[in-house]
Amino acid sequence: MFQSNICQLLNIKYPILQGGMAWVANHSLASAVSNAGGLGIIAAANAPVEVVREEIRKTKEKTDRSFGVNVMLLSENADEVAHLVCEEGIKIITTGAGNPGKYMELWKAHGITVIPVVPSVALAKRMERYGADALIVEGNEAGGHIGELTTMALVPQVADAVSIPIIAAGGIGDGRGMAATFMLGASGIQMGTRFLVAKECAIHLKYKEKVLRAKDIDTVVTGRPTGHPVRILKNPLSRKLLNMEKNQEPASAFEELGKGALRRAVMEGDMDNGSIMAGQIAGLIKKEQTCEEIIEEIMKEMKIIMQEGWQRWQGK
Ligand code: TUI
């Protein structure tokens, strides 16, 4: 059986984490991923603390396995959520979109395993010093809010800079991608886009169809001038946003257009005015499957490709 240090750290069967996707990663998806042997993660995103509490309780009802909560640090509710996870006895936290330094002491005092997302070597080193247990090293192939570097360039540089385990994210959609990041120094992966189309993922059908139909070049990065670049699928909204960037319109105009846009896509299936966050690997994803099918398939591919890679090296 394949086991990595991430499996021991998180008490899971396979070193596969589900990304904490805002408005998407709820109890249904998180419990399904955990029940399939990966690590399901509830996204706190911008949600009010009571909504997050309810999601945590529902997840506990649906699985007795390990699961985590993602704290999105740009949220105005981040402080409250940071304390809620302690109250609710959450064992694993991932963070995104910022530096979680100010919460590390609190979380470590509660015995929580803390895994920040880092987009750079500098933040990776700082998080290790603060006591992070592992890192999610996310390249800009990912959907949603992204950093500057690709997975291919970032993962080996962080691997050389820290000694805690690394989970690679951004651009990984199958066993080949998983094997590739292991060659770069990762010992686990996090996937978002592949789980967007999971049967247990309760987003609008039109969102899933859009991901399933996406081609390799169908994502764009919007919002660079705001300091919060976001990768989404091309649609009328993305075209409007990019036009506004070209015309150097003020940040307030972006905010106005972007407000509620993710919710419109996820909940209402509004493919014109909604923000359809997805990673560059969307073009590879062609079918809806259960979380169990996704995870088992990736682990099978991973094992085969690790063996084939050696044969290729030998010229066979
Ligand atoms: O957080 C994500 N992906 C997200 S969050 C999100 S909600 C949102 N929507 C619109 C604008 C902004 C947020 C949608 N997708 N991924 C993890 C991630 N974290 N990517 C990049 C970072 C990151 C960036 C800067 C982590 C730390 C960081 O630190 C800056 C600092 O303060 O040192």
mmCIF file of C-alpha atoms and ligand atoms in Angstrom:
data_model
loop_
_atom_site.group_PDB
_atom_site.id
_atom_site.type_symbol
_atom_site.label_atom_id
_atom_site.label_comp_id
_atom_site.label_asym_id
_atom_site.label_seq_id
_atom_site.Cartn_x
_atom_site.Cartn_y
_atom_site.Cartn_z
ATOM 1 C CA MET A 1 0.000 0.000 0.000
ATOM 2 C CA PHE A 2 1.199 3.491 -0.892
ATOM 3 C CA GLN A 3 1.732 5.658 2.176
ATOM 4 C CA SER A 4 3.374 9.059 2.453
ATOM 5 C CA ASN A 5 4.273 11.155 5.506
ATOM 6 C CA ILE A 6 1.140 13.216 4.749
ATOM 7 C CA CYS A 7 -1.010 10.124 5.422
ATOM 8 C CA GLN A 8 0.416 9.756 8.925
ATOM 9 C CA LEU A 9 0.242 13.490 9.637
ATOM 10 C CA LEU A 10 -3.428 13.755 8.651
ATOM 11 C CA ASN A 11 -4.546 10.227 9.494
ATOM 12 C CA ILE A 12 -5.781 9.529 5.960
ATOM 13 C CA LYS A 13 -5.378 6.621 3.526
ATOM 14 C CA TYR A 14 -4.254 8.538 0.422
ATOM 15 C CA PRO A 15 -2.242 11.807 0.324
ATOM 16 C CA ILE A 16 -4.925 13.648 -1.640
ATOM 17 C CA LEU A 17 -6.513 16.837 -0.264
ATOM 18 C CA GLN A 18 -9.578 18.559 -1.673
ATOM 19 C CA GLY A 19 -9.105 22.296 -2.129
ATOM 20 C CA GLY A 20 -11.075 24.610 0.172
ATOM 21 C CA MET A 21 -13.035 26.188 -2.653
ATOM 22 C CA ALA A 22 -15.207 29.147 -1.644
ATOM 23 C CA TRP A 23 -18.978 28.521 -2.011
ATOM 24 C CA VAL A 24 -18.172 25.009 -3.278
ATOM 25 C CA ALA A 25 -16.431 23.014 -0.562
ATOM 26 C CA ASN A 26 -19.316 22.245 1.817
ATOM 27 C CA HIS A 27 -20.165 19.260 4.043
ATOM 28 C CA SER A 28 -21.342 17.161 1.106
ATOM 29 C CA LEU A 29 -18.069 17.375 -0.825
ATOM 30 C CA ALA A 30 -15.776 17.341 2.210
ATOM 31 C CA SER A 31 -17.362 14.263 3.796
ATOM 32 C CA ALA A 32 -17.345 12.386 0.479
ATOM 33 C CA VAL A 33 -13.628 13.049 -0.035
ATOM 34 C CA SER A 34 -12.822 12.006 3.529
ATOM 35 C CA ASN A 35 -14.959 8.871 3.263
ATOM 36 C CA ALA A 36 -13.044 8.000 0.066
ATOM 37 C CA GLY A 37 -9.719 8.082 1.933
ATOM 38 C CA GLY A 38 -8.559 11.608 1.090
ATOM 39 C CA LEU A 39 -8.817 14.764 3.172
ATOM 40 C CA GLY A 40 -12.076 16.659 2.723
ATOM 41 C CA ILE A 41 -11.916 20.361 3.507
ATOM 42 C CA ILE A 42 -14.760 22.747 4.316
ATOM 43 C CA ALA A 43 -14.248 26.242 2.907
ATOM 44 C CA ALA A 44 -15.072 28.971 5.405
ATOM 45 C CA ALA A 45 -14.502 31.563 2.643
ATOM 46 C CA ASN A 46 -16.501 34.741 3.406
ATOM 47 C CA ALA A 47 -19.301 32.871 5.156
ATOM 48 C CA PRO A 48 -20.638 34.065 8.531
ATOM 49 C CA VAL A 49 -19.343 32.053 11.460
ATOM 50 C CA GLU A 50 -22.719 30.360 12.137
ATOM 51 C CA VAL A 51 -22.844 29.008 8.592
ATOM 52 C CA VAL A 52 -19.341 27.557 9.014
ATOM 53 C CA ARG A 53 -20.361 26.006 12.361
ATOM 54 C CA GLU A 54 -23.339 24.341 10.705
ATOM 55 C CA GLU A 55 -21.148 22.957 7.900
ATOM 56 C CA ILE A 56 -18.706 21.551 10.450
ATOM 57 C CA ARG A 57 -21.519 19.853 12.379
ATOM 58 C CA LYS A 58 -23.048 18.357 9.218
ATOM 59 C CA THR A 59 -19.639 17.049 8.151
ATOM 60 C CA LYS A 60 -19.154 15.385 11.538
ATOM 61 C CA GLU A 61 -22.522 13.655 11.025
ATOM 62 C CA LYS A 62 -21.509 12.346 7.603
ATOM 63 C CA THR A 63 -18.003 11.096 8.348
ATOM 64 C CA ASP A 64 -15.994 9.856 11.282
ATOM 65 C CA ARG A 65 -12.771 10.308 9.331
ATOM 66 C CA SER A 66 -10.295 13.210 9.334
ATOM 67 C CA PHE A 67 -11.405 16.412 7.667
ATOM 68 C CA GLY A 68 -10.190 20.006 7.716
ATOM 69 C CA VAL A 69 -11.395 23.600 7.519
ATOM 70 C CA ASN A 70 -9.896 26.214 5.199
ATOM 71 C CA VAL A 71 -9.676 29.705 6.659
ATOM 72 C CA MET A 72 -9.685 32.328 3.909
ATOM 73 C CA LEU A 73 -7.662 35.147 5.417
ATOM 74 C CA LEU A 74 -9.107 37.966 3.298
ATOM 75 C CA SER A 75 -12.525 37.345 4.835
ATOM 76 C CA GLU A 76 -13.843 39.895 7.300
ATOM 77 C CA ASN A 77 -14.973 36.884 9.367
ATOM 78 C CA ALA A 78 -11.494 35.292 9.484
ATOM 79 C CA ASP A 79 -10.945 36.235 13.148
ATOM 80 C CA GLU A 80 -14.208 34.674 14.277
ATOM 81 C CA VAL A 81 -13.630 31.555 12.185
ATOM 82 C CA ALA A 82 -10.114 31.250 13.621
ATOM 83 C CA HIS A 83 -11.673 30.909 17.086
ATOM 84 C CA LEU A 84 -14.625 28.812 15.956
ATOM 85 C CA VAL A 85 -12.360 26.028 14.672
ATOM 86 C CA CYS A 86 -10.826 25.782 18.154
ATOM 87 C CA GLU A 87 -14.258 25.645 19.805
ATOM 88 C CA GLU A 88 -15.442 22.949 17.420
ATOM 89 C CA GLY A 89 -12.388 20.765 18.017
ATOM 90 C CA ILE A 90 -11.188 20.917 14.415
ATOM 91 C CA LYS A 91 -7.925 18.981 14.052
ATOM 92 C CA ILE A 92 -6.674 20.238 10.691
ATOM 93 C CA ILE A 93 -6.652 23.772 9.271
ATOM 94 C CA THR A 94 -5.505 25.014 5.917
ATOM 95 C CA THR A 95 -5.267 28.726 5.195
ATOM 96 C CA GLY A 96 -5.367 30.736 1.978
ATOM 97 C CA ALA A 97 -5.029 34.237 0.560
ATOM 98 C CA GLY A 98 -2.750 35.608 3.266
ATOM 99 C CA ASN A 99 -0.296 35.096 6.101
ATOM 100 C CA PRO A 100 -1.849 33.198 9.063
ATOM 101 C CA GLY A 101 1.019 34.151 11.412
ATOM 102 C CA LYS A 102 -1.190 35.868 13.991
ATOM 103 C CA TYR A 103 -3.290 32.716 14.552
ATOM 104 C CA MET A 104 -0.474 30.171 14.707
ATOM 105 C CA GLU A 105 0.046 30.340 18.470
ATOM 106 C CA LEU A 106 -3.690 29.939 19.158
ATOM 107 C CA TRP A 107 -4.047 26.998 16.786
ATOM 108 C CA LYS A 108 -0.890 25.243 17.973
ATOM 109 C CA ALA A 109 -2.060 25.669 21.603
ATOM 110 C CA HIS A 110 -5.214 23.757 20.608
ATOM 111 C CA GLY A 111 -3.151 20.943 19.106
ATOM 112 C CA ILE A 112 -4.321 21.753 15.577
ATOM 113 C CA THR A 113 -2.336 20.632 12.540
ATOM 114 C CA VAL A 114 -1.814 23.814 10.511
ATOM 115 C CA ILE A 115 -1.129 23.763 6.783
ATOM 116 C CA PRO A 116 -0.886 27.206 5.150
ATOM 117 C CA VAL A 117 -1.034 27.713 1.389
ATOM 118 C CA VAL A 118 2.148 29.457 0.270
ATOM 119 C CA PRO A 119 2.871 31.051 -3.108
ATOM 120 C CA SER A 120 6.568 31.807 -2.452
ATOM 121 C CA VAL A 121 9.751 30.513 -0.813
ATOM 122 C CA ALA A 122 9.838 33.486 1.584
ATOM 123 C CA LEU A 123 6.392 32.755 3.013
ATOM 124 C CA ALA A 124 7.170 29.013 3.123
ATOM 125 C CA LYS A 125 10.248 29.643 5.301
ATOM 126 C CA ARG A 126 8.334 32.022 7.550
ATOM 127 C CA MET A 127 5.506 29.523 8.031
ATOM 128 C CA GLU A 128 7.966 26.768 8.927
ATOM 129 C CA ARG A 129 9.502 29.058 11.573
ATOM 130 C CA TYR A 130 6.009 29.787 12.958
ATOM 131 C CA GLY A 131 5.410 26.060 13.460
ATOM 132 C CA ALA A 132 3.407 25.027 10.375
ATOM 133 C CA ASP A 133 3.140 21.233 10.188
ATOM 134 C CA ALA A 134 3.184 21.071 6.386
ATOM 135 C CA LEU A 135 2.703 23.448 3.457
ATOM 136 C CA ILE A 136 0.386 23.539 0.496
ATOM 137 C CA VAL A 137 2.597 24.876 -2.279
ATOM 138 C CA GLU A 138 0.232 26.259 -4.888
ATOM 139 C CA GLY A 139 1.253 27.241 -8.394
ATOM 140 C CA ASN A 140 -0.614 29.747 -10.510
ATOM 141 C CA GLU A 141 -2.183 27.043 -12.678
ATOM 142 C CA ALA A 142 -4.742 26.852 -9.871
ATOM 143 C CA GLY A 143 -8.216 28.334 -10.052
ATOM 144 C CA GLY A 144 -9.309 31.246 -7.879
ATOM 145 C CA HIS A 145 -6.870 33.553 -6.109
ATOM 146 C CA ILE A 146 -3.309 32.805 -7.229
ATOM 147 C CA GLY A 147 0.321 33.781 -6.759
ATOM 148 C CA GLU A 148 2.979 34.503 -9.389
ATOM 149 C CA LEU A 149 4.820 31.201 -9.865
ATOM 150 C CA THR A 150 3.983 27.911 -11.530
ATOM 151 C CA THR A 151 3.817 24.615 -9.667
ATOM 152 C CA MET A 152 6.774 23.304 -11.698
ATOM 153 C CA ALA A 153 9.042 26.165 -10.575
ATOM 154 C CA LEU A 154 7.702 26.710 -7.060
ATOM 155 C CA VAL A 155 7.537 23.189 -5.606
ATOM 156 C CA PRO A 156 11.244 22.248 -5.955
ATOM 157 C CA GLN A 157 12.374 25.654 -4.691
ATOM 158 C CA VAL A 158 10.207 25.348 -1.580
ATOM 159 C CA ALA A 159 11.300 21.708 -1.170
ATOM 160 C CA ASP A 160 14.909 22.880 -0.965
ATOM 161 C CA ALA A 161 14.067 25.684 1.464
ATOM 162 C CA VAL A 162 12.077 23.847 4.174
ATOM 163 C CA SER A 163 12.115 20.492 5.917
ATOM 164 C CA ILE A 164 8.380 20.079 6.622
ATOM 165 C CA PRO A 165 6.228 18.008 4.212
ATOM 166 C CA ILE A 166 4.943 19.628 1.028
ATOM 167 C CA ILE A 167 1.564 19.206 -0.618
ATOM 168 C CA ALA A 168 1.564 20.409 -4.236
ATOM 169 C CA ALA A 169 -1.410 22.223 -5.722
ATOM 170 C CA GLY A 170 -2.243 23.964 -8.988
ATOM 171 C CA GLY A 171 -2.530 22.154 -12.297
ATOM 172 C CA ILE A 172 -2.863 18.636 -10.931
ATOM 173 C CA GLY A 173 -5.772 16.611 -12.292
ATOM 174 C CA ASP A 174 -4.636 13.008 -12.562
ATOM 175 C CA GLY A 175 -2.050 10.431 -11.524
ATOM 176 C CA ARG A 176 0.537 11.809 -13.943
ATOM 177 C CA GLY A 177 0.326 15.230 -12.346
ATOM 178 C CA MET A 178 0.535 13.678 -8.910
ATOM 179 C CA ALA A 179 3.619 11.629 -9.833
ATOM 180 C CA ALA A 180 5.253 14.702 -11.397
ATOM 181 C CA THR A 181 4.894 16.759 -8.221
ATOM 182 C CA PHE A 182 6.305 13.874 -6.163
ATOM 183 C CA MET A 183 9.379 14.011 -8.401
ATOM 184 C CA LEU A 184 9.652 17.724 -7.548
ATOM 185 C CA GLY A 185 9.630 17.079 -3.796
ATOM 186 C CA ALA A 186 5.967 16.908 -2.803
ATOM 187 C CA SER A 187 4.558 14.045 -0.748
ATOM 188 C CA GLY A 188 0.891 14.900 -1.233
ATOM 189 C CA ILE A 189 -1.390 16.804 -3.581
ATOM 190 C CA GLN A 190 -4.361 19.123 -3.304
ATOM 191 C CA MET A 191 -6.904 19.286 -6.122
ATOM 192 C CA GLY A 192 -9.765 21.689 -6.623
ATOM 193 C CA THR A 193 -10.878 21.643 -10.239
ATOM 194 C CA ARG A 194 -11.146 17.841 -10.505
ATOM 195 C CA PHE A 195 -13.427 17.784 -7.442
ATOM 196 C CA LEU A 196 -15.606 20.578 -8.903
ATOM 197 C CA VAL A 197 -17.214 17.963 -11.134
ATOM 198 C CA ALA A 198 -17.504 15.255 -8.469
ATOM 199 C CA LYS A 199 -21.012 13.798 -8.096
ATOM 200 C CA GLU A 200 -21.072 14.881 -4.446
ATOM 201 C CA CYS A 201 -20.125 18.449 -5.375
ATOM 202 C CA ALA A 202 -23.383 20.384 -5.166
ATOM 203 C CA ILE A 203 -22.585 23.299 -7.494
ATOM 204 C CA HIS A 204 -24.952 24.311 -10.301
ATOM 205 C CA LEU A 205 -25.053 21.849 -13.207
ATOM 206 C CA LYS A 206 -24.169 24.621 -15.655
ATOM 207 C CA TYR A 207 -20.906 25.262 -13.737
ATOM 208 C CA LYS A 208 -19.991 21.585 -14.013
ATOM 209 C CA GLU A 209 -20.841 21.521 -17.722
ATOM 210 C CA LYS A 210 -18.683 24.585 -18.302
ATOM 211 C CA VAL A 211 -15.703 22.883 -16.608
ATOM 212 C CA LEU A 212 -16.281 19.620 -18.499
ATOM 213 C CA ARG A 213 -16.393 21.496 -21.835
ATOM 214 C CA ALA A 214 -13.384 23.711 -21.092
ATOM 215 C CA LYS A 215 -10.316 23.500 -23.320
ATOM 216 C CA ASP A 216 -6.688 24.043 -22.322
ATOM 217 C CA ILE A 217 -6.734 27.778 -23.104
ATOM 218 C CA ASP A 218 -10.113 28.587 -21.599
ATOM 219 C CA THR A 219 -8.976 30.167 -18.312
ATOM 220 C CA VAL A 220 -7.795 33.753 -17.829
ATOM 221 C CA VAL A 221 -6.407 35.717 -14.905
ATOM 222 C CA THR A 222 -8.483 38.739 -13.914
ATOM 223 C CA GLY A 223 -7.965 41.323 -11.182
ATOM 224 C CA ARG A 224 -4.184 41.724 -11.430
ATOM 225 C CA PRO A 225 -4.355 45.513 -10.864
ATOM 226 C CA THR A 226 -6.332 44.984 -7.625
ATOM 227 C CA GLY A 227 -3.465 42.943 -6.153
ATOM 228 C CA HIS A 228 -5.722 39.886 -5.990
ATOM 229 C CA PRO A 229 -5.373 38.024 -9.263
ATOM 230 C CA VAL A 230 -8.059 35.385 -9.790
ATOM 231 C CA ARG A 231 -8.091 32.617 -12.423
ATOM 232 C CA ILE A 232 -11.538 31.993 -13.911
ATOM 233 C CA LEU A 233 -13.047 30.447 -17.031
ATOM 234 C CA LYS A 234 -13.536 32.842 -19.942
ATOM 235 C CA ASN A 235 -17.047 34.276 -20.172
ATOM 236 C CA PRO A 236 -18.729 37.673 -20.633
ATOM 237 C CA LEU A 237 -17.739 38.674 -17.074
ATOM 238 C CA SER A 238 -14.054 37.851 -17.647
ATOM 239 C CA ARG A 239 -14.107 39.868 -20.869
ATOM 240 C CA LYS A 240 -15.647 42.855 -19.067
ATOM 241 C CA LEU A 241 -13.069 42.628 -16.267
ATOM 242 C CA LEU A 242 -10.128 42.447 -18.681
ATOM 243 C CA ASN A 243 -11.490 45.406 -20.632
ATOM 244 C CA MET A 244 -11.719 47.419 -17.428
ATOM 245 C CA GLU A 245 -8.095 46.530 -16.683
ATOM 246 C CA LYS A 246 -7.046 47.714 -20.125
ATOM 247 C CA ASN A 247 -8.862 50.993 -19.534
ATOM 248 C CA GLN A 248 -7.268 51.299 -16.074
ATOM 249 C CA GLU A 249 -10.595 51.679 -14.333
ATOM 250 C CA PRO A 250 -10.530 52.177 -10.537
ATOM 251 C CA ALA A 251 -10.521 49.270 -8.058
ATOM 252 C CA SER A 252 -14.033 50.206 -6.924
ATOM 253 C CA ALA A 253 -15.361 49.347 -10.388
ATOM 254 C CA PHE A 254 -13.835 45.842 -10.160
ATOM 255 C CA GLU A 255 -15.297 45.350 -6.722
ATOM 256 C CA GLU A 256 -18.756 46.358 -7.940
ATOM 257 C CA LEU A 257 -18.665 43.868 -10.817
ATOM 258 C CA GLY A 258 -17.040 41.111 -8.763
ATOM 259 C CA LYS A 259 -19.380 41.374 -5.777
ATOM 260 C CA GLY A 260 -21.361 38.137 -5.400
ATOM 261 C CA ALA A 261 -20.030 36.912 -8.737
ATOM 262 C CA LEU A 262 -18.800 33.540 -7.437
ATOM 263 C CA ARG A 263 -22.121 32.905 -5.721
ATOM 264 C CA ARG A 264 -23.954 33.751 -8.953
ATOM 265 C CA ALA A 265 -21.971 31.083 -10.816
ATOM 266 C CA VAL A 266 -22.041 28.389 -8.118
ATOM 267 C CA MET A 267 -25.614 28.761 -6.861
ATOM 268 C CA GLU A 268 -27.534 30.307 -9.766
ATOM 269 C CA GLY A 269 -25.573 28.836 -12.668
ATOM 270 C CA ASP A 270 -25.166 32.318 -14.141
ATOM 271 C CA MET A 271 -22.495 31.649 -16.746
ATOM 272 C CA ASP A 272 -22.541 35.218 -18.109
ATOM 273 C CA ASN A 273 -22.243 37.390 -14.992
ATOM 274 C CA GLY A 274 -20.823 34.768 -12.627
ATOM 275 C CA SER A 275 -17.173 34.213 -11.725
ATOM 276 C CA ILE A 276 -16.432 30.626 -12.806
ATOM 277 C CA MET A 277 -13.264 29.841 -10.890
ATOM 278 C CA ALA A 278 -11.331 26.869 -12.277
ATOM 279 C CA GLY A 279 -7.720 25.889 -12.842
ATOM 280 C CA GLN A 280 -5.790 25.396 -16.075
ATOM 281 C CA ILE A 281 -6.260 21.637 -15.782
ATOM 282 C CA ALA A 282 -9.998 22.028 -16.531
ATOM 283 C CA GLY A 283 -9.263 21.017 -20.132
ATOM 284 C CA LEU A 284 -8.173 17.573 -18.932
ATOM 285 C CA ILE A 285 -11.320 16.852 -16.976
ATOM 286 C CA LYS A 286 -13.905 15.103 -19.077
ATOM 287 C CA LYS A 287 -16.316 13.263 -16.801
ATOM 288 C CA GLU A 288 -18.306 13.487 -13.623
ATOM 289 C CA GLN A 289 -17.341 10.785 -11.106
ATOM 290 C CA THR A 290 -17.837 10.105 -7.428
ATOM 291 C CA CYS A 291 -15.071 11.262 -5.091
ATOM 292 C CA GLU A 292 -14.223 7.618 -4.490
ATOM 293 C CA GLU A 293 -13.854 6.961 -8.240
ATOM 294 C CA ILE A 294 -11.672 10.061 -8.650
ATOM 295 C CA ILE A 295 -9.341 9.165 -5.790
ATOM 296 C CA GLU A 296 -9.066 5.452 -6.640
ATOM 297 C CA GLU A 297 -8.393 6.265 -10.311
ATOM 298 C CA ILE A 298 -5.658 8.759 -9.481
ATOM 299 C CA MET A 299 -3.945 6.367 -7.080
ATOM 300 C CA LYS A 300 -4.049 3.599 -9.710
ATOM 301 C CA GLU A 301 -2.585 5.927 -12.359
ATOM 302 C CA MET A 302 0.027 7.151 -9.907
ATOM 303 C CA LYS A 303 1.283 3.626 -9.254
ATOM 304 C CA ILE A 304 1.405 2.757 -12.960
ATOM 305 C CA ILE A 305 3.151 5.981 -13.986
ATOM 306 C CA MET A 306 5.796 5.634 -11.291
ATOM 307 C CA GLN A 307 6.707 2.236 -12.756
ATOM 308 C CA GLU A 308 6.445 3.386 -16.393
ATOM 309 C CA GLY A 309 8.614 6.404 -15.682
ATOM 310 C CA TRP A 310 11.462 4.123 -14.743
ATOM 311 C CA GLN A 311 10.968 2.087 -17.907
ATOM 312 C CA ARG A 312 11.032 5.277 -20.001
ATOM 313 C CA TRP A 313 14.259 6.294 -18.313
ATOM 314 C CA GLN A 314 15.675 2.982 -19.456
ATOM 315 C CA GLY A 315 14.473 3.689 -23.011
ATOM 316 C CA LYS A 316 11.782 0.994 -23.073
HETATM 317 O O1 TUI B 1 -6.868 31.249 -1.519
HETATM 318 C C1 TUI B 1 -6.761 30.620 -2.540
HETATM 319 N N1 TUI B 1 -7.702 30.631 -3.508
HETATM 320 C C2 TUI B 1 -8.846 31.378 -3.436
HETATM 321 S S1 TUI B 1 -9.364 32.344 -2.168
HETATM 322 C C3 TUI B 1 -10.693 32.822 -3.008
HETATM 323 S S2 TUI B 1 -11.833 33.964 -2.396
HETATM 324 C C4 TUI B 1 -11.234 35.368 -3.168
HETATM 325 N N2 TUI B 1 -11.910 35.815 -4.203
HETATM 326 C C5 TUI B 1 -11.491 36.915 -4.832
HETATM 327 C C6 TUI B 1 -10.340 37.591 -4.445
HETATM 328 C C7 TUI B 1 -9.619 37.084 -3.425
HETATM 329 C C8 TUI B 1 -10.073 35.962 -2.750
HETATM 330 C C9 TUI B 1 -10.719 32.222 -4.217
HETATM 331 N N3 TUI B 1 -9.692 31.411 -4.433
HETATM 332 N N4 TUI B 1 -5.669 29.864 -2.775
HETATM 333 C C10 TUI B 1 -4.583 29.852 -1.872
HETATM 334 C C11 TUI B 1 -3.679 30.979 -2.126
HETATM 335 N N5 TUI B 1 -3.138 31.659 -1.181
HETATM 336 N N6 TUI B 1 -3.324 31.450 -3.319
HETATM 337 C C12 TUI B 1 -2.468 32.493 -3.086
HETATM 338 C C13 TUI B 1 -2.348 32.601 -1.721
HETATM 339 C C14 TUI B 1 -1.582 33.505 -0.936
HETATM 340 C C15 TUI B 1 -1.282 34.797 -1.372
HETATM 341 C C16 TUI B 1 -0.541 35.654 -0.568
HETATM 342 C C17 TUI B 1 -1.130 33.095 0.320
HETATM 343 C C18 TUI B 1 -0.406 33.939 1.099
HETATM 344 C C19 TUI B 1 -0.109 35.203 0.662
HETATM 345 O O2 TUI B 1 0.621 35.960 1.523
HETATM 346 C C20 TUI B 1 0.756 37.309 1.314
HETATM 347 C C21 TUI B 1 1.393 37.843 2.551
HETATM 348 O O3 TUI B 1 0.689 38.532 3.278
HETATM 349 O O4 TUI B 1 2.550 37.490 2.804
#
